Amino acid sequence: VRELLTNYGDVSVLWWDTPTVMTQEASDALIQQLKLQPGIIHNDRLGCYDGDLSTPEQHIPSAEDGHAWEACMTIRDTWGFKLSDTEFKSTQTLIYNLVVIASKGGNYLLNVGPDAQGVIPATSQERLRGIGEWMRVNGEAIYGTQASLFARPAWGRVTSKSVPEGTILYLHVFDWKQDGTLFIPVGNDVLSCALLNDREQTFEVER
């Protein structure tokens, strides 16, 4: 740790992944090294130290208390490469996870393991390209956004972004009602509403 924090310039993040049975003495010795880079961010995987962000594994927390966090999940079942593991998550599931995590103000850490030749498996590549295609259209609703400003709506999830004119709400609709209406619990005036992939298609807004 001393080597990493002294010979490689400024380090922004140190992501511990230490054994849960590490002794307090060993944890204390490592945490002291962070004084070498006072502004560094570190996670909660070093003994009893909470760190600056929590890292729940293989699940999305039901609620957070404002503490920074990232959900650490795999593109299939295992963390490393395992030839027999063919249980790849669908592109739809991976995008759904991304939206849910963003709507709760978290970060999505997605593990993708290369094979013995260092190659990302074709199925993983397919999933990642699918996410990339979706993000090319909808990335504005993920990058630089904050958590939803109100409770989860029945029809999907919401991310938000502050701009000089006010607040942009990005509505991620999983379940459209047959009549095409969406109830949004806000008291402010809505200036406009449109699709990200078709800005010309606007919607009628009623208070």
C-alpha positions as MATLAB code, in Angstrom:
seq = 'VRELLTNYGDVSVLWWDTPTVMTQEASDALIQQLKLQPGIIHNDRLGCYDGDLSTPEQHIPSAEDGHAWEACMTIRDTWGFKLSDTEFKSTQTLIYNLVVIASKGGNYLLNVGPDAQGVIPATSQERLRGIGEWMRVNGEAIYGTQASLFARPAWGRVTSKSVPEGTILYLHVFDWKQDGTLFIPVGNDVLSCALLNDREQTFEVER';
ca = [
       0.000    0.000    0.000;
       2.867    2.350    0.776;
       4.311    1.589   -2.680;
       1.019    2.456   -4.399;
       0.573    5.690   -2.472;
       4.113    7.041   -2.889;
       5.453    6.036   -6.318;
       2.483    6.607   -8.665;
       1.460   10.221   -8.179;
      -1.974   11.220   -6.920;
      -4.275    8.271   -6.285;
      -7.996    9.073   -6.270;
      -9.454    5.793   -5.013;
      -8.138    2.826   -3.061;
     -10.524   -0.133   -3.301;
      -9.730   -2.559   -0.485;
     -10.752   -6.207   -0.893;
      -9.147   -7.767    2.149;
     -10.043  -11.004    3.988;
     -12.875  -10.658    6.490;
     -10.749  -12.482    9.082;
      -7.992   -9.867    8.971;
      -6.799   -8.926   12.454;
      -7.370   -5.476   13.898;
      -3.608   -4.971   14.080;
      -3.204   -5.644   10.350;
      -6.150   -3.380    9.467;
      -4.761   -0.564   11.616;
      -1.351   -0.818    9.931;
      -2.918   -0.512    6.469;
      -5.330    2.305    7.293;
      -2.431    4.403    8.593;
      -0.921    4.442    5.096;
      -3.796    6.592    3.832;
      -2.148    9.558    5.547;
       0.259    9.556    2.597;
      -2.640   10.731    0.372;
      -5.042   12.675    2.651;
      -7.669   13.263   -0.056;
      -7.992    9.639   -1.121;
     -11.360    7.854   -1.221;
     -11.506    4.295    0.108;
     -14.212    1.694    0.515;
     -15.519   -0.369    3.421;
     -13.585   -3.604    2.899;
     -10.767   -3.175    5.379;
     -11.568   -4.799    8.701;
     -13.923   -2.704   10.820;
     -13.338    0.547    8.908;
     -16.427    1.946    7.195;
     -14.549    3.894    4.543;
     -16.080    6.551    2.315;
     -18.415    4.239    0.406;
     -20.172    0.948    1.022;
     -19.919   -1.932   -1.446;
     -22.892   -4.332   -1.264;
     -22.244   -7.468   -3.301;
     -24.594   -9.234   -5.726;
     -27.647   -7.272   -4.634;
     -29.084   -3.767   -4.824;
     -29.822   -2.286   -1.375;
     -33.479   -1.618   -0.629;
     -32.625    1.811    0.809;
     -29.600    3.950    1.605;
     -29.051    6.613    4.275;
     -27.176    9.092    2.081;
     -23.843    7.257    2.379;
     -22.008    6.839   -0.937;
     -22.289    3.291   -2.297;
     -21.804    1.055   -5.301;
     -23.429   -2.290   -6.028;
     -20.792   -4.864   -7.005;
     -22.358   -7.436   -9.321;
     -21.318   -9.978  -11.955;
     -22.337  -10.305  -15.594;
     -23.000  -13.989  -14.867;
     -22.913  -16.009  -11.612;
     -19.172  -16.193  -10.820;
     -16.611  -13.429  -10.262;
     -13.646  -14.936  -12.094;
     -13.756  -16.873  -15.363;
     -15.411  -20.276  -15.043;
     -15.958  -22.275  -18.228;
     -18.997  -24.093  -16.828;
     -20.754  -20.873  -15.825;
     -23.083  -20.103  -18.721;
     -25.691  -18.241  -16.650;
     -25.199  -14.850  -18.262;
     -27.586  -12.111  -17.222;
     -29.587  -10.714  -20.125;
     -28.839   -7.276  -21.541;
     -32.294   -6.215  -20.370;
     -31.516   -7.303  -16.788;
     -28.156   -5.509  -16.781;
     -29.742   -2.265  -18.028;
     -32.538   -2.639  -15.488;
     -29.955   -2.999  -12.692;
     -28.127    0.090  -13.965;
     -31.315    2.162  -13.941;
     -32.405    0.998  -10.485;
     -28.976    1.671   -8.978;
     -28.779    5.139  -10.566;
     -32.292    5.953   -9.348;
     -31.094    5.239   -5.800;
     -27.962    7.376   -6.159;
     -25.519    4.481   -6.366;
     -22.777    3.346   -8.724;
     -22.862    0.092  -10.718;
     -19.638   -1.911  -10.530;
     -20.101   -4.682  -13.119;
     -17.597   -7.542  -13.080;
     -16.629   -9.015  -16.469;
     -14.034  -11.806  -16.317;
     -11.706  -12.642  -19.246;
     -10.960  -16.255  -20.180;
      -7.597  -18.045  -19.879;
      -6.341  -16.229  -23.002;
      -7.303  -12.843  -21.595;
     -10.261  -12.514  -23.987;
     -13.662  -11.212  -22.909;
     -16.145  -14.006  -23.834;
     -18.339  -13.333  -26.869;
     -21.514  -13.472  -24.769;
     -20.144  -10.798  -22.420;
     -19.156   -8.683  -25.414;
     -22.678   -8.974  -26.777;
     -24.161   -7.823  -23.456;
     -21.730   -4.908  -23.157;
     -22.444   -3.749  -26.712;
     -26.148   -3.877  -25.932;
     -25.635   -1.680  -22.871;
     -23.511    0.670  -24.991;
     -26.228    0.977  -27.632;
     -28.787    1.808  -24.958;
     -26.430    4.314  -23.332;
     -25.775    6.097  -26.630;
     -29.442    7.071  -26.631;
     -30.173    7.247  -22.913;
     -26.817    7.978  -21.267;
     -27.961   11.485  -20.374;
     -30.426    9.875  -17.972;
     -27.585    8.040  -16.163;
     -24.329   10.040  -16.349;
     -24.122   12.898  -13.859;
     -27.547   12.205  -12.368;
     -28.705   12.005   -8.782;
     -31.225    9.801   -7.059;
     -34.943   10.264   -7.548;
     -36.470   13.199   -5.645;
     -39.524   11.188   -4.619;
     -40.558    7.640   -3.749;
     -40.442    4.949   -6.404;
     -43.423    5.317   -8.759;
     -45.534    2.307   -9.686;
     -44.537    2.543  -13.353;
     -40.715    2.523  -13.070;
     -37.780    4.567  -11.811;
     -36.594    8.181  -11.877;
     -33.193    9.866  -12.024;
     -32.677   13.619  -11.731;
     -30.237   16.348  -12.694;
     -29.992   19.960  -11.523;
     -29.619   22.575  -14.286;
     -29.719   26.399  -14.209;
     -33.353   26.378  -15.342;
     -34.440   23.999  -12.572;
     -34.434   20.214  -12.432;
     -34.599   17.607  -15.156;
     -36.416   14.391  -14.266;
     -35.617   11.325  -16.334;
     -38.506    8.891  -16.269;
     -37.511    5.263  -16.849;
     -40.838    3.652  -17.653;
     -41.042   -0.120  -17.204;
     -44.832   -0.388  -17.192;
     -46.857    1.910  -19.445;
     -50.542    2.172  -18.577;
     -52.892    1.377  -21.450;
     -54.066    4.972  -21.626;
     -50.454    6.209  -21.783;
     -50.646    8.391  -18.658;
     -47.987    8.685  -15.971;
     -48.526   10.182  -12.529;
     -45.517   12.174  -11.300;
     -45.745   13.504   -7.705;
     -44.217   16.969   -8.183;
     -45.659   20.360   -7.291;
     -43.483   22.456   -9.617;
     -44.498   23.645  -13.057;
     -43.471   21.214  -15.785;
     -41.990   23.169  -18.680;
     -41.770   20.330  -21.195;
     -41.748   16.554  -21.573;
     -40.228   14.553  -24.448;
     -38.544   11.265  -25.344;
     -34.742   11.127  -25.283;
     -34.698    9.234  -28.584;
     -37.207   11.586  -30.252;
     -37.164   15.148  -28.887;
     -39.871   16.130  -31.386;
     -42.397   13.811  -29.740;
     -43.731   15.765  -26.766;
     -46.412   14.920  -24.237;
     -49.359   16.759  -22.781;
     -48.857   17.763  -19.164;
     -51.783   18.133  -16.754;
     -51.604   19.322  -13.157;
];
